Amino acid sequence: MRALITGISGFVGQFLEKRLLRDSNIVYGTTRSQKMSNNYIILNLLSEQDIVNLLKDIKPSHIFHLAGMSNVKQSWSHRIHAIESNTIATITLLEAVKKVNRNIRVITIGSSEEYGYAATNSKPISEDSALRPISPYGVSKAAISMLVRQYYKADQLDVIHLRPFNHIGPGQSLGFVTSDFAYQIALINKNKQEKNQIEVGNLEAIRDFTDVRDIAEAYYKVAKHGKSGEIYNVCSGTGVKINKILDILLSFSDKQIEIITDESKMRPSEVPIMVGSNEKIQKQLQWAPKISLKSSLYDIYQYWLANV
Ligand code: GDD
C-alpha cells in the first residue's frame, strides 16, 4: 500500500507508521509544523487546494486521517477549534479526494464519544446505536461519521469510519488519564515532586481501554480488508473503572502516595460508563486486542520514569 497518514507525528500516527513500515508499505505523512523525516510534509488540512496538490504529487492508495483535536476535556473550552480541526478538516480532505481520485481508500477516525448518552446502558455499545454525544469533541466526531456515510452513498468514495474507544500507551501526551496518573507517580518515584500526592479527576467513570499498538493493527487491518462505507468500533469490549487504572499504576511503585481530587479535572458532563462491542471487527476482520491492560500500563509507567 502507498499510505498517507495525516497527523503522522501524533500519538497513534507514530505507531501506525511503524506498523506499516514493518510490512514494507510506502508511508508519507502530514504534520502541522515540525518536519521530522523526508516523508513528512507540512500541510494545512483546511486548504483544499494544498491537499489536492499533495494527493496529485504522492498518489496514495490509502489515507489514514488521524489529524485533529483528540483531547475531550479541551474541547469544552475550544468548541470552534474542535469542529474546525475535526469536522471541517475531514470535509476538506474528502472534497480533495473527490477531485483527485475516488478510488483512494480513506479511513476516518471517529470516537466512542460519538455515542455519548447512548452508551450509558450496561450492554456494550454496537455501531448501529443512536449517536447522542455530550461533549463538543463528540459532536465534532459524530458529524464526521454522518458525513462519511454521505460521501460513500452520494459520491461513491471508498471511505470507512472507525470509532476507537480509549487508547493508551507509551508516548501519549499529558491530558489523558493514564499519562496523567503515571507521570505523577513517576515524578514521586524519581524524588522530583515535593509531596507524595497525586491529583486525579473522576475515578468512578468506566471506560474501555486498548493499547495503541493493537489500535494501529486494527487500523491497518481495516484499511486492507474492511468493507467500504462501513463503521467499525475499535475496542476491547471490557469496562474498567478509572479507580482500577490508578490502583494498577500505583502497584508499580513502592511509595506511599496520597490521592487528591482536583475539581478542575472534572468535566462539565460525561457519561458514567462507555464500553464498546467489538463483535463486528472481530467477526469480519479477525481483529482482537492482544496486549493486556496491565502490560500496557506498565509500559506507560516505564515511559514516564524515563521521561520525567
Ligand atoms: N485526562 C484525565 N486526567 N482524565 C481523568 C483524570 C485525569 O487526571 N482523572 C479521571 N479521569 C477520567 C475522565 O474524566 C474520563 O472519564 C476518563 O478518565 C478518561 O479520560 P481521558 O483519558 O482524558 O480520555 P477520554 O475518554 O476523554 O478521551 C479519549 O478517548 C476517546 C475515546 O473514548 C481520547 O483518546 C479521545 O481522543 C478518544 O476519542
Coordinates of N, CA and C in Angstrom, one line a residue, residues 69-83 86-87 110-118 131-144 166 207 266-271 274:
M69 N -8.2 17.3 16.6 CA -8.2 17.5 18.1 C -8.5 16.2 18.8
S70 N -7.7 15.8 19.8 CA -8.0 14.5 20.4 C -8.4 14.6 21.9
N71 N -8.3 15.8 22.4 CA -8.5 15.9 23.9 C -9.9 16.4 24.2
V72 N -10.6 15.4 24.8 CA -12.1 15.7 25.1 C -12.2 16.9 26.0
K73 N -11.5 16.9 27.1 CA -11.6 18.0 28.1 C -11.4 19.3 27.5
Q74 N -10.3 19.4 26.6 CA -10.0 20.7 26.0 C -11.1 21.2 25.1
S75 N -11.9 20.3 24.5 CA -12.9 20.7 23.5 C -14.0 21.5 24.2
W76 N -14.2 21.5 25.5 CA -15.2 22.3 26.1 C -14.8 23.8 26.1
S77 N -13.5 24.1 26.1 CA -13.1 25.5 26.1 C -12.6 25.9 24.7
H78 N -12.6 24.9 23.7 CA -12.2 25.3 22.3 C -13.2 24.6 21.4
R79 N -14.4 25.1 21.5 CA -15.5 24.4 20.7 C -15.4 24.6 19.2
I80 N -15.0 25.9 18.8 CA -14.9 26.1 17.4 C -13.7 25.4 16.8
H81 N -12.6 25.3 17.6 CA -11.5 24.6 17.1 C -11.8 23.1 17.0
A82 N -12.6 22.6 17.9 CA -12.9 21.1 17.8 C -13.6 20.9 16.4
I83 N -14.6 21.7 16.1 CA -15.4 21.5 14.8 C -14.5 21.7 13.6
N86 N -11.5 18.9 13.5 CA -12.1 17.6 13.3 C -13.0 17.5 12.1
T87 N -14.1 18.2 12.1 CA -15.2 18.1 11.1 C -14.8 18.8 9.8
G110 N -13.2 8.4 14.1 CA -14.2 9.0 15.0 C -13.8 8.7 16.4
S111 N -14.8 8.4 17.2 CA -14.6 8.1 18.7 C -15.8 7.5 19.3
S112 N -15.6 6.8 20.4 CA -16.7 6.3 21.2 C -17.5 7.5 21.8
E113 N -16.8 8.7 21.8 CA -17.5 9.9 22.3 C -18.7 10.3 21.5
E114 N -18.8 9.7 20.2 CA -19.9 10.0 19.4 C -21.2 9.4 20.0
Y115 N -21.1 8.3 20.7 CA -22.3 7.7 21.3 C -22.8 8.5 22.5
G116 N -22.0 9.0 23.3 CA -22.4 9.8 24.4 C -23.4 9.1 25.3
Y117 N -24.5 9.8 25.6 CA -25.5 9.2 26.5 C -26.1 7.8 26.0
A118 N -26.0 7.6 24.7 CA -26.5 6.3 24.2 C -25.7 5.2 24.7
L131 N -26.6 8.1 18.0 CA -25.5 8.9 18.5 C -26.1 10.0 19.3
R132 N -25.6 10.1 20.6 CA -26.1 11.2 21.5 C -24.9 11.8 22.2
P133 N -24.0 12.4 21.4 CA -22.8 13.0 22.0 C -23.1 14.1 23.0
I134 N -22.2 14.2 24.0 CA -22.4 15.2 25.0 C -21.2 16.1 25.2
S135 N -20.2 15.9 24.5 CA -19.0 16.8 24.5 C -18.9 17.4 23.2
P136 N -18.3 18.7 23.1 CA -18.1 19.3 21.8 C -17.2 18.4 20.9
Y137 N -16.3 17.7 21.5 CA -15.5 16.7 20.8 C -16.3 15.6 20.2
G138 N -17.2 15.1 21.0 CA -18.1 14.0 20.5 C -19.0 14.5 19.3
V139 N -19.5 15.7 19.4 CA -20.3 16.3 18.3 C -19.4 16.4 17.0
S140 N -18.2 16.8 17.2 CA -17.3 17.0 16.0 C -17.0 15.7 15.3
K141 N -17.0 14.6 16.1 CA -16.7 13.3 15.6 C -18.0 12.6 15.0
A142 N -19.1 12.9 15.7 CA -20.4 12.3 15.2 C -20.7 12.9 13.8
A143 N -20.4 14.2 13.7 CA -20.7 14.8 12.4 C -19.8 14.2 11.3
I144 N -18.6 13.8 11.6 CA -17.8 13.1 10.6 C -18.4 11.8 10.2
N166 N -11.1 4.3 24.3 CA -9.9 4.9 24.9 C -8.7 4.1 24.4
R207 N -14.5 3.0 31.6 CA -14.1 3.1 30.2 C -13.5 1.8 29.6
M266 N -12.5 17.7 36.5 CA -13.8 17.2 36.2 C -14.3 17.8 35.0
R267 N -15.2 17.2 34.3 CA -15.8 17.7 33.0 C -17.2 18.2 33.2
P268 N -17.6 19.2 32.4 CA -19.0 19.8 32.6 C -20.0 18.7 32.5
S269 N -19.8 17.7 31.6 CA -20.7 16.5 31.6 C -19.9 15.3 31.0
E270 N -20.1 14.1 31.6 CA -19.5 13.0 30.9 C -20.4 11.7 31.3
V271 N -20.3 10.7 30.4 CA -21.2 9.6 30.7 C -20.4 8.7 31.7
M274 N -18.8 3.7 29.4 CA -18.6 3.7 28.0 C -17.8 2.5 27.6

